[in-house]
PDB file of C-alpha atoms and ligand atoms in Angstrom:
ATOM      1  CA  UNK A   1      98.567  92.130  87.802  1.00  0.00           C
ATOM      2  CA  UNK A   2     101.102  92.660  90.530  1.00  0.00           C
ATOM      3  CA  UNK A   3     101.990  89.793  92.921  1.00  0.00           C
ATOM      4  CA  UNK A   4     100.465  90.684  96.305  1.00  0.00           C
ATOM      5  CA  UNK A   5     102.513  89.595  99.314  1.00  0.00           C
ATOM      6  CA  UNK A   6     101.149  90.059 102.865  1.00  0.00           C
ATOM      7  CA  UNK A   7     103.696  90.259 105.701  1.00  0.00           C
ATOM      8  CA  UNK A   8     101.858  88.742 108.672  1.00  0.00           C
ATOM      9  CA  UNK A   9     102.393  87.435 112.181  1.00  0.00           C
ATOM     10  CA  UNK A  10     100.018  88.427 114.998  1.00  0.00           C
ATOM     11  CA  UNK A  11     103.000  88.835 117.300  1.00  0.00           C
ATOM     12  CA  UNK A  12     104.395  92.337 117.589  1.00  0.00           C
ATOM     13  CA  UNK A  13     108.093  93.097 117.261  1.00  0.00           C
ATOM     14  CA  UNK A  14     109.034  90.143 115.051  1.00  0.00           C
ATOM     15  CA  UNK A  15     110.172  92.239 112.084  1.00  0.00           C
ATOM     16  CA  UNK A  16     107.040  92.578 109.957  1.00  0.00           C
ATOM     17  CA  UNK A  17     107.378  96.289 109.268  1.00  0.00           C
ATOM     18  CA  UNK A  18     111.151  96.170 108.857  1.00  0.00           C
ATOM     19  CA  UNK A  19     110.625  93.380 106.316  1.00  0.00           C
ATOM     20  CA  UNK A  20     107.733  95.065 104.513  1.00  0.00           C
ATOM     21  CA  UNK A  21     109.578  98.401 104.075  1.00  0.00           C
ATOM     22  CA  UNK A  22     112.919  96.879 103.144  1.00  0.00           C
ATOM     23  CA  UNK A  23     111.697  94.049 100.954  1.00  0.00           C
ATOM     24  CA  UNK A  24     109.556  96.588  99.049  1.00  0.00           C
ATOM     25  CA  UNK A  25     112.482  99.033  98.758  1.00  0.00           C
ATOM     26  CA  UNK A  26     114.829  96.270  97.491  1.00  0.00           C
ATOM     27  CA  UNK A  27     112.284  95.046  94.931  1.00  0.00           C
ATOM     28  CA  UNK A  28     112.058  98.660  93.725  1.00  0.00           C
ATOM     29  CA  UNK A  29     115.910  98.984  93.581  1.00  0.00           C
ATOM     30  CA  UNK A  30     115.756  95.892  91.378  1.00  0.00           C
ATOM     31  CA  UNK A  31     113.611  98.072  89.097  1.00  0.00           C
ATOM     32  CA  UNK A  32     110.393  96.236  89.832  1.00  0.00           C
ATOM     33  CA  UNK A  33     107.519  98.745  90.183  1.00  0.00           C
ATOM     34  CA  UNK A  34     106.427  98.094  93.776  1.00  0.00           C
ATOM     35  CA  UNK A  35     103.584  99.324  95.974  1.00  0.00           C
ATOM     36  CA  UNK A  36     103.935  99.182  99.756  1.00  0.00           C
ATOM     37  CA  UNK A  37     100.612  99.279 101.647  1.00  0.00           C
ATOM     38  CA  UNK A  38     100.607 100.109 105.360  1.00  0.00           C
ATOM     39  CA  UNK A  39      97.620  98.321 106.947  1.00  0.00           C
ATOM     40  CA  UNK A  40      98.751  98.950 110.559  1.00  0.00           C
ATOM     41  CA  UNK A  41      97.199 101.966 112.415  1.00  0.00           C
ATOM     42  CA  UNK A  42     100.582 102.347 114.156  1.00  0.00           C
ATOM     43  CA  UNK A  43     101.790 103.577 110.716  1.00  0.00           C
ATOM     44  CA  UNK A  44     105.407 102.481 111.233  1.00  0.00           C
ATOM     45  CA  UNK A  45     105.890 101.581 107.601  1.00  0.00           C
ATOM     46  CA  UNK A  46     104.531 105.008 106.668  1.00  0.00           C
ATOM     47  CA  UNK A  47     106.982 106.938 108.864  1.00  0.00           C
ATOM     48  CA  UNK A  48     109.713 104.480 107.865  1.00  0.00           C
ATOM     49  CA  UNK A  49     109.299 105.734 104.312  1.00  0.00           C
ATOM     50  CA  UNK A  50     109.617 109.300 105.416  1.00  0.00           C
ATOM     51  CA  UNK A  51     105.890 110.235 105.307  1.00  0.00           C
ATOM     52  CA  UNK A  52     104.840 112.282 108.334  1.00  0.00           C
ATOM     53  CA  UNK A  53     101.520 111.720 110.143  1.00  0.00           C
ATOM     54  CA  UNK A  54     100.216 115.180 109.098  1.00  0.00           C
ATOM     55  CA  UNK A  55     100.687 114.254 105.439  1.00  0.00           C
ATOM     56  CA  UNK A  56      99.256 110.731 105.838  1.00  0.00           C
ATOM     57  CA  UNK A  57      96.191 112.176 107.561  1.00  0.00           C
ATOM     58  CA  UNK A  58      95.153 113.785 104.240  1.00  0.00           C
ATOM     59  CA  UNK A  59      94.846 110.500 102.385  1.00  0.00           C
ATOM     60  CA  UNK A  60      95.500 107.020 103.636  1.00  0.00           C
ATOM     61  CA  UNK A  61      94.457 103.400 103.413  1.00  0.00           C
ATOM     62  CA  UNK A  62      91.414 103.816 105.600  1.00  0.00           C
ATOM     63  CA  UNK A  63      89.894 106.493 103.374  1.00  0.00           C
ATOM     64  CA  UNK A  64      90.012 103.928 100.576  1.00  0.00           C
ATOM     65  CA  UNK A  65      88.812 101.012 102.723  1.00  0.00           C
ATOM     66  CA  UNK A  66      85.802 103.062 103.827  1.00  0.00           C
ATOM     67  CA  UNK A  67      85.144 104.269 100.261  1.00  0.00           C
ATOM     68  CA  UNK A  68      85.836 107.971 101.022  1.00  0.00           C
ATOM     69  CA  UNK A  69      88.684 108.209  98.493  1.00  0.00           C
ATOM     70  CA  UNK A  70      89.809 106.300  95.386  1.00  0.00           C
ATOM     71  CA  UNK A  71      92.842 104.076  95.750  1.00  0.00           C
ATOM     72  CA  UNK A  72      94.720 105.942  93.016  1.00  0.00           C
ATOM     73  CA  UNK A  73      94.309 109.284  94.860  1.00  0.00           C
ATOM     74  CA  UNK A  74      96.176 108.025  98.028  1.00  0.00           C
ATOM     75  CA  UNK A  75      99.183 106.431  96.370  1.00  0.00           C
ATOM     76  CA  UNK A  76     102.387 108.449  96.909  1.00  0.00           C
ATOM     77  CA  UNK A  77     105.780 108.241  95.321  1.00  0.00           C
ATOM     78  CA  UNK A  78     108.749 107.809  97.703  1.00  0.00           C
ATOM     79  CA  UNK A  79     112.378 108.876  97.727  1.00  0.00           C
ATOM     80  CA  UNK A  80     113.171 105.567  95.974  1.00  0.00           C
ATOM     81  CA  UNK A  81     112.367 105.301  92.257  1.00  0.00           C
ATOM     82  CA  UNK A  82     109.806 102.524  91.470  1.00  0.00           C
ATOM     83  CA  UNK A  83     108.631 102.508  95.144  1.00  0.00           C
ATOM     84  CA  UNK A  84     105.132 103.787  95.917  1.00  0.00           C
ATOM     85  CA  UNK A  85     103.321 103.872  99.250  1.00  0.00           C
ATOM     86  CA  UNK A  86      99.761 103.794 100.487  1.00  0.00           C
ATOM     87  CA  UNK A  87     100.131 105.278 103.967  1.00  0.00           C
ATOM     88  CA  UNK A  88      98.304 104.570 107.234  1.00  0.00           C
ATOM     89  CA  UNK A  89      97.399 106.856 110.084  1.00  0.00           C
ATOM     90  CA  UNK A  90      96.976 106.372 113.834  1.00  0.00           C
ATOM     91  CA  UNK A  91      93.795 108.428 114.090  1.00  0.00           C
ATOM     92  CA  UNK A  92      92.026 105.832 112.056  1.00  0.00           C
ATOM     93  CA  UNK A  93      92.173 102.962 114.517  1.00  0.00           C
ATOM     94  CA  UNK A  94      88.451 103.392 114.646  1.00  0.00           C
ATOM     95  CA  UNK A  95      88.110 102.486 110.942  1.00  0.00           C
ATOM     96  CA  UNK A  96      88.463  98.821 111.727  1.00  0.00           C
ATOM     97  CA  UNK A  97      85.434  99.086 113.989  1.00  0.00           C
ATOM     98  CA  UNK A  98      83.503 100.962 111.325  1.00  0.00           C
ATOM     99  CA  UNK A  99      84.295  98.286 108.793  1.00  0.00           C
ATOM    100  CA  UNK A 100      82.772  95.548 110.916  1.00  0.00           C
ATOM    101  CA  UNK A 101      79.260  96.471 109.882  1.00  0.00           C
ATOM    102  CA  UNK A 102      80.086  96.768 106.170  1.00  0.00           C
ATOM    103  CA  UNK A 103      78.993  94.301 103.513  1.00  0.00           C
ATOM    104  CA  UNK A 104      81.905  92.195 102.204  1.00  0.00           C
ATOM    105  CA  UNK A 105      84.054  93.676 104.925  1.00  0.00           C
ATOM    106  CA  UNK A 106      86.798  91.106 104.417  1.00  0.00           C
ATOM    107  CA  UNK A 107      87.128  92.008 100.705  1.00  0.00           C
ATOM    108  CA  UNK A 108      87.654  95.794 100.921  1.00  0.00           C
ATOM    109  CA  UNK A 109      91.415  95.727 100.226  1.00  0.00           C
ATOM    110  CA  UNK A 110      90.915  93.199  97.417  1.00  0.00           C
ATOM    111  CA  UNK A 111      88.467  95.643  95.823  1.00  0.00           C
ATOM    112  CA  UNK A 112      90.914  98.534  96.157  1.00  0.00           C
ATOM    113  CA  UNK A 113      93.743  96.502  94.597  1.00  0.00           C
ATOM    114  CA  UNK A 114      91.647  95.433  91.636  1.00  0.00           C
ATOM    115  CA  UNK A 115      91.598  99.098  90.636  1.00  0.00           C
ATOM    116  CA  UNK A 116      95.353  99.683  90.809  1.00  0.00           C
ATOM    117  CA  UNK A 117      97.362  96.374  90.932  1.00  0.00           C
ATOM    118  CA  UNK A 118      98.024  96.328  87.216  1.00  0.00           C
ATOM    119  CA  UNK A 119     100.448  99.239  87.614  1.00  0.00           C
ATOM    120  CA  UNK A 120     102.839  97.297  89.765  1.00  0.00           C
ATOM    121  CA  UNK A 121     104.910  94.073  89.659  1.00  0.00           C
ATOM    122  CA  UNK A 122     104.881  93.627  93.439  1.00  0.00           C
ATOM    123  CA  UNK A 123     102.510  94.788  96.178  1.00  0.00           C
ATOM    124  CA  UNK A 124     103.765  94.314  99.726  1.00  0.00           C
ATOM    125  CA  UNK A 125     101.220  94.675 102.586  1.00  0.00           C
ATOM    126  CA  UNK A 126     102.423  95.350 106.137  1.00  0.00           C
ATOM    127  CA  UNK A 127      99.916  93.830 108.632  1.00  0.00           C
ATOM    128  CA  UNK A 128      99.138  94.949 112.172  1.00  0.00           C
ATOM    129  CA  UNK A 129     100.046  92.654 115.125  1.00  0.00           C
ATOM    130  CA  UNK A 130      96.646  90.902 115.290  1.00  0.00           C
ATOM    131  CA  UNK A 131      94.519  88.470 113.360  1.00  0.00           C
ATOM    132  CA  UNK A 132      91.649  91.050 113.166  1.00  0.00           C
ATOM    133  CA  UNK A 133      89.829  92.413 110.131  1.00  0.00           C
ATOM    134  CA  UNK A 134      92.744  94.423 108.759  1.00  0.00           C
ATOM    135  CA  UNK A 135      94.950  91.307 108.593  1.00  0.00           C
ATOM    136  CA  UNK A 136      92.066  89.269 107.230  1.00  0.00           C
ATOM    137  CA  UNK A 137      91.628  91.915 104.481  1.00  0.00           C
ATOM    138  CA  UNK A 138      95.328  91.608 103.633  1.00  0.00           C
ATOM    139  CA  UNK A 139      95.242  87.805 103.537  1.00  0.00           C
ATOM    140  CA  UNK A 140      92.084  87.851 101.435  1.00  0.00           C
ATOM    141  CA  UNK A 141      93.665  90.178  98.842  1.00  0.00           C
ATOM    142  CA  UNK A 142      97.108  88.472  98.784  1.00  0.00           C
ATOM    143  CA  UNK A 143      98.555  85.864  96.497  1.00  0.00           C
ATOM    144  CA  UNK A 144     100.916  84.832  99.228  1.00  0.00           C
ATOM    145  CA  UNK A 145     101.859  85.459 102.858  1.00  0.00           C
ATOM    146  CA  UNK A 146     105.408  85.902 104.121  1.00  0.00           C
ATOM    147  CA  UNK A 147     105.761  85.050 107.847  1.00  0.00           C
ATOM    148  CA  UNK A 148     108.607  86.670 109.734  1.00  0.00           C
ATOM    149  CA  UNK A 149     109.745  84.662 112.773  1.00  0.00           C
ATOM    150  CA  UNK A 150     112.042  86.294 115.331  1.00  0.00           C
ATOM    151  CA  UNK A 151     114.884  84.023 116.440  1.00  0.00           C
ATOM    152  CA  UNK A 152     114.003  84.423 120.135  1.00  0.00           C
ATOM    153  CA  UNK A 153     112.273  82.536 122.940  1.00  0.00           C
ATOM    154  CA  UNK A 154     108.756  81.340 122.128  1.00  0.00           C
ATOM    155  CA  UNK A 155     109.374  81.956 118.392  1.00  0.00           C
ATOM    156  CA  UNK A 156     106.892  79.223 117.365  1.00  0.00           C
ATOM    157  CA  UNK A 157     104.266  80.170 119.966  1.00  0.00           C
ATOM    158  CA  UNK A 158     101.069  81.401 118.346  1.00  0.00           C
ATOM    159  CA  UNK A 159     102.052  80.163 114.887  1.00  0.00           C
ATOM    160  CA  UNK A 160      99.359  77.430 115.022  1.00  0.00           C
ATOM    161  CA  UNK A 161      96.749  80.158 115.303  1.00  0.00           C
ATOM    162  CA  UNK A 162      98.185  82.064 112.325  1.00  0.00           C
ATOM    163  CA  UNK A 163      98.353  78.904 110.205  1.00  0.00           C
ATOM    164  CA  UNK A 164      94.795  78.053 111.185  1.00  0.00           C
ATOM    165  CA  UNK A 165      93.677  81.557 110.085  1.00  0.00           C
ATOM    166  CA  UNK A 166      95.476  81.118 106.776  1.00  0.00           C
ATOM    167  CA  UNK A 167      93.694  77.761 106.279  1.00  0.00           C
ATOM    168  CA  UNK A 168      90.295  79.300 107.062  1.00  0.00           C
ATOM    169  CA  UNK A 169      90.961  82.171 104.570  1.00  0.00           C
ATOM    170  CA  UNK A 170      92.064  79.675 101.907  1.00  0.00           C
ATOM    171  CA  UNK A 171      88.852  77.706 102.452  1.00  0.00           C
ATOM    172  CA  UNK A 172      86.315  80.521 102.595  1.00  0.00           C
ATOM    173  CA  UNK A 173      87.721  83.736 101.160  1.00  0.00           C
ATOM    174  CA  UNK A 174      90.848  83.249  99.032  1.00  0.00           C
ATOM    175  CA  UNK A 175      91.652  79.778  97.638  1.00  0.00           C
ATOM    176  CA  UNK A 176      94.735  81.151  95.804  1.00  0.00           C
ATOM    177  CA  UNK A 177      96.502  82.169  99.004  1.00  0.00           C
ATOM    178  CA  UNK A 178      99.929  80.511  99.411  1.00  0.00           C
ATOM    179  CA  UNK A 179     102.672  80.643 101.939  1.00  0.00           C
ATOM    180  CA  UNK A 180     105.447  82.624 100.280  1.00  0.00           C
ATOM    181  CA  UNK A 181     107.820  81.546 102.929  1.00  0.00           C
ATOM    182  CA  UNK A 182     108.974  81.841 106.506  1.00  0.00           C
ATOM    183  CA  UNK A 183     111.649  84.424 107.182  1.00  0.00           C
ATOM    184  CA  UNK A 184     114.088  84.149 110.135  1.00  0.00           C
ATOM    185  CA  UNK A 185     114.622  87.671 111.507  1.00  0.00           C
ATOM    186  CA  UNK A 186     117.023  89.142 114.086  1.00  0.00           C
ATOM    187  CA  UNK A 187     119.215  86.064 113.682  1.00  0.00           C
ATOM    188  CA  UNK A 188     122.532  86.013 115.548  1.00  0.00           C
ATOM    189  CA  UNK A 189     124.657  83.094 114.568  1.00  0.00           C
ATOM    190  CA  UNK A 190     126.873  83.507 117.654  1.00  0.00           C
ATOM    191  CA  UNK A 191     123.959  82.689 119.940  1.00  0.00           C
ATOM    192  CA  UNK A 192     122.934  79.113 120.664  1.00  0.00           C
ATOM    193  CA  UNK A 193     119.396  80.263 121.078  1.00  0.00           C
ATOM    194  CA  UNK A 194     119.255  81.800 117.579  1.00  0.00           C
ATOM    195  CA  UNK A 195     120.690  78.649 115.992  1.00  0.00           C
ATOM    196  CA  UNK A 196     118.297  76.456 117.989  1.00  0.00           C
ATOM    197  CA  UNK A 197     115.274  78.468 116.902  1.00  0.00           C
ATOM    198  CA  UNK A 198     116.455  78.432 113.286  1.00  0.00           C
ATOM    199  CA  UNK A 199     116.827  74.662 113.425  1.00  0.00           C
ATOM    200  CA  UNK A 200     113.373  74.239 114.975  1.00  0.00           C
ATOM    201  CA  UNK A 201     111.742  76.489 112.369  1.00  0.00           C
ATOM    202  CA  UNK A 202     113.490  74.581 109.575  1.00  0.00           C
ATOM    203  CA  UNK A 203     112.408  71.215 110.876  1.00  0.00           C
ATOM    204  CA  UNK A 204     108.806  72.507 111.100  1.00  0.00           C
ATOM    205  CA  UNK A 205     108.547  74.390 107.779  1.00  0.00           C
ATOM    206  CA  UNK A 206     111.225  72.638 105.713  1.00  0.00           C
ATOM    207  CA  UNK A 207     111.691  74.138 102.253  1.00  0.00           C
ATOM    208  CA  UNK A 208     109.257  76.935 103.080  1.00  0.00           C
ATOM    209  CA  UNK A 209     112.037  78.714 105.031  1.00  0.00           C
ATOM    210  CA  UNK A 210     113.824  81.406 103.011  1.00  0.00           C
ATOM    211  CA  UNK A 211     117.545  80.667 102.498  1.00  0.00           C
ATOM    212  CA  UNK A 212     118.181  84.270 103.507  1.00  0.00           C
ATOM    213  CA  UNK A 213     118.026  84.946 107.307  1.00  0.00           C
ATOM    214  CA  UNK A 214     117.894  88.546 108.413  1.00  0.00           C
ATOM    215  CA  UNK A 215     120.704  89.022 110.913  1.00  0.00           C
ATOM    216  CA  UNK A 216     120.446  91.340 113.899  1.00  0.00           C
ATOM    217  CA  UNK A 217     121.764  94.690 112.614  1.00  0.00           C
ATOM    218  CA  UNK A 218     121.549  97.989 114.410  1.00  0.00           C
ATOM    219  CA  UNK A 219     121.400  99.922 111.114  1.00  0.00           C
ATOM    220  CA  UNK A 220     118.038  98.300 110.407  1.00  0.00           C
ATOM    221  CA  UNK A 221     116.745  99.629 113.714  1.00  0.00           C
ATOM    222  CA  UNK A 222     118.163 103.115 113.132  1.00  0.00           C
ATOM    223  CA  UNK A 223     116.939 103.653 109.572  1.00  0.00           C
ATOM    224  CA  UNK A 224     113.196 104.260 110.410  1.00  0.00           C
ATOM    225  CA  UNK A 225     114.033 107.242 112.629  1.00  0.00           C
ATOM    226  CA  UNK A 226     115.531 108.867 109.479  1.00  0.00           C
ATOM    227  CA  UNK A 227     112.457 107.941 107.436  1.00  0.00           C
ATOM    228  CA  UNK A 228     114.603 105.819 105.167  1.00  0.00           C
ATOM    229  CA  UNK A 229     114.627 102.220 103.972  1.00  0.00           C
ATOM    230  CA  UNK A 230     117.988 100.562 104.659  1.00  0.00           C
ATOM    231  CA  UNK A 231     119.087 100.847 101.013  1.00  0.00           C
ATOM    232  CA  UNK A 232     119.024 104.661 101.380  1.00  0.00           C
ATOM    233  CA  UNK A 233     120.247 104.777 104.957  1.00  0.00           C
ATOM    234  CA  UNK A 234     123.222 102.426 104.622  1.00  0.00           C
ATOM    235  CA  UNK A 235     123.471 100.374 101.441  1.00  0.00           C
ATOM    236  CA  UNK A 236     126.669  98.643 102.628  1.00  0.00           C
ATOM    237  CA  UNK A 237     125.202  97.419 105.924  1.00  0.00           C
ATOM    238  CA  UNK A 238     124.531  93.651 106.467  1.00  0.00           C
ATOM    239  CA  UNK A 239     120.804  94.574 106.766  1.00  0.00           C
ATOM    240  CA  UNK A 240     120.770  96.015 103.254  1.00  0.00           C
ATOM    241  CA  UNK A 241     122.613  92.956 101.916  1.00  0.00           C
ATOM    242  CA  UNK A 242     120.199  90.585 103.656  1.00  0.00           C
ATOM    243  CA  UNK A 243     117.089  92.350 102.285  1.00  0.00           C
ATOM    244  CA  UNK A 244     118.566  92.524  98.758  1.00  0.00           C
ATOM    245  CA  UNK A 245     119.211  88.777  98.965  1.00  0.00           C
ATOM    246  CA  UNK A 246     115.619  88.200 100.185  1.00  0.00           C
ATOM    247  CA  UNK A 247     114.256  90.261  97.269  1.00  0.00           C
ATOM    248  CA  UNK A 248     116.332  88.096  94.941  1.00  0.00           C
ATOM    249  CA  UNK A 249     114.691  84.981  96.389  1.00  0.00           C
ATOM    250  CA  UNK A 250     111.234  86.492  96.060  1.00  0.00           C
ATOM    251  CA  UNK A 251     111.876  87.477  92.450  1.00  0.00           C
ATOM    252  CA  UNK A 252     113.336  84.012  91.780  1.00  0.00           C
ATOM    253  CA  UNK A 253     110.189  82.340  93.053  1.00  0.00           C
ATOM    254  CA  UNK A 254     108.470  83.711  89.901  1.00  0.00           C
TER     255      UNK A 254
HETATM  256  P1  LIG B 301     106.764  94.321 113.850  1.00  0.00           P
HETATM  257  O1  LIG B 301     106.332  95.116 112.646  1.00  0.00           O
HETATM  258  O2  LIG B 301     106.551  92.809 113.647  1.00  0.00           O
HETATM  259  O3  LIG B 301     106.126  94.765 115.117  1.00  0.00           O
HETATM  260  P2  LIG B 301     109.317  95.661 113.619  1.00  0.00           P
HETATM  261  O4  LIG B 301     109.718  95.474 112.163  1.00  0.00           O
HETATM  262  O5  LIG B 301     108.688  96.982 113.939  1.00  0.00           O
HETATM  263  O6  LIG B 301     108.327  94.480 114.032  1.00  0.00           O
HETATM  264  O7  LIG B 301     110.578  95.351 114.469  1.00  0.00           O
HETATM  265  C1  LIG B 301     110.538  95.494 115.901  1.00  0.00           C
HETATM  266  C2  LIG B 301     111.798  96.281 116.357  1.00  0.00           C
HETATM  267  O8  LIG B 301     112.953  95.551 116.029  1.00  0.00           O
HETATM  268  C3  LIG B 301     111.932  97.584 115.686  1.00  0.00           C
HETATM  269  O9  LIG B 301     112.458  98.519 116.608  1.00  0.00           O
HETATM  270  C4  LIG B 301     112.960  97.332 114.613  1.00  0.00           C
HETATM  271  O10 LIG B 301     113.672  98.443 114.226  1.00  0.00           O
HETATM  272  C5  LIG B 301     113.810  96.248 115.243  1.00  0.00           C
HETATM  273  N1  LIG B 301     114.355  95.310 114.234  1.00  0.00           N
HETATM  274  C6  LIG B 301     113.675  94.623 113.290  1.00  0.00           C
HETATM  275  N2  LIG B 301     114.467  93.836 112.575  1.00  0.00           N
HETATM  276  C7  LIG B 301     115.726  94.015 113.083  1.00  0.00           C
HETATM  277  C8  LIG B 301     117.037  93.444 112.796  1.00  0.00           C
HETATM  278  N3  LIG B 301     117.226  92.563 111.816  1.00  0.00           N
HETATM  279  N4  LIG B 301     118.068  93.897 113.523  1.00  0.00           N
HETATM  280  C9  LIG B 301     117.927  94.795 114.532  1.00  0.00           C
HETATM  281  N5  LIG B 301     116.750  95.350 114.855  1.00  0.00           N
HETATM  282  C10 LIG B 301     115.638  94.964 114.149  1.00  0.00           C
HETATM  283 MG1  LIG B 302     104.836  96.567 112.499  1.00  0.00          MG
END
């Protein structure tokens, strides 16, 4: 059974998708069979792996969540060996609404993964910027949650709500859910603000903070427009080095 890691934070723009795509790609580069699942209707992880909307429309995560297609039929290979993708699609924003009336609506992704998880060592799930049903599905299916925190103003704002959701899911839906760790993103060591936020996050989360911080790196922001994870776009960039180091920590956690 693959280890399932949800990348979650209900704030937008904190680096969830960048982390999901690049952590998954780096795990694959380390020859770990890895499945990336895009649970966000914005489908940024999908396009970030070079899959166009017209292709994703044919078979994506919502077809599986709603029971219209098997999970195996929507998995795609990517340009990176060992990296597979279940895409998302913008047209299916309505699927979340459709799911609300379904029985065991929180456990749809868990059900999908039971069919296919044995084929992978790691499964990385990119969550949308909300604590709605799609994120709840991800947290219910996951072994652990990785929380990216942007080194910016109000970094810790809203985290109480996320931690509370995690506790509720541990209590009612998924007792095995753990916090994989907190990841500092868009860190800039030259800025007082970045250093202050990092110190604050470390004093709050202690040993749960990954040793690797993701520094601000323009190559990470450019790569998605070429449909490439950073290890394809610019393997020598600091961003690629940071995400390889994060993958090493994730693998080391066992
Ligand atoms: P989320 O999925 O949480 O909304 P994204 O991963 O899409 O966040 O990141 C938000 C924006 O910041 C994107 O334009 C992305 O390319 C950019 N970005 C993310 N991480 C970095 C980084 N370390 N350095 C520079 N830009 C980054
Ligand atoms: Mg995103």
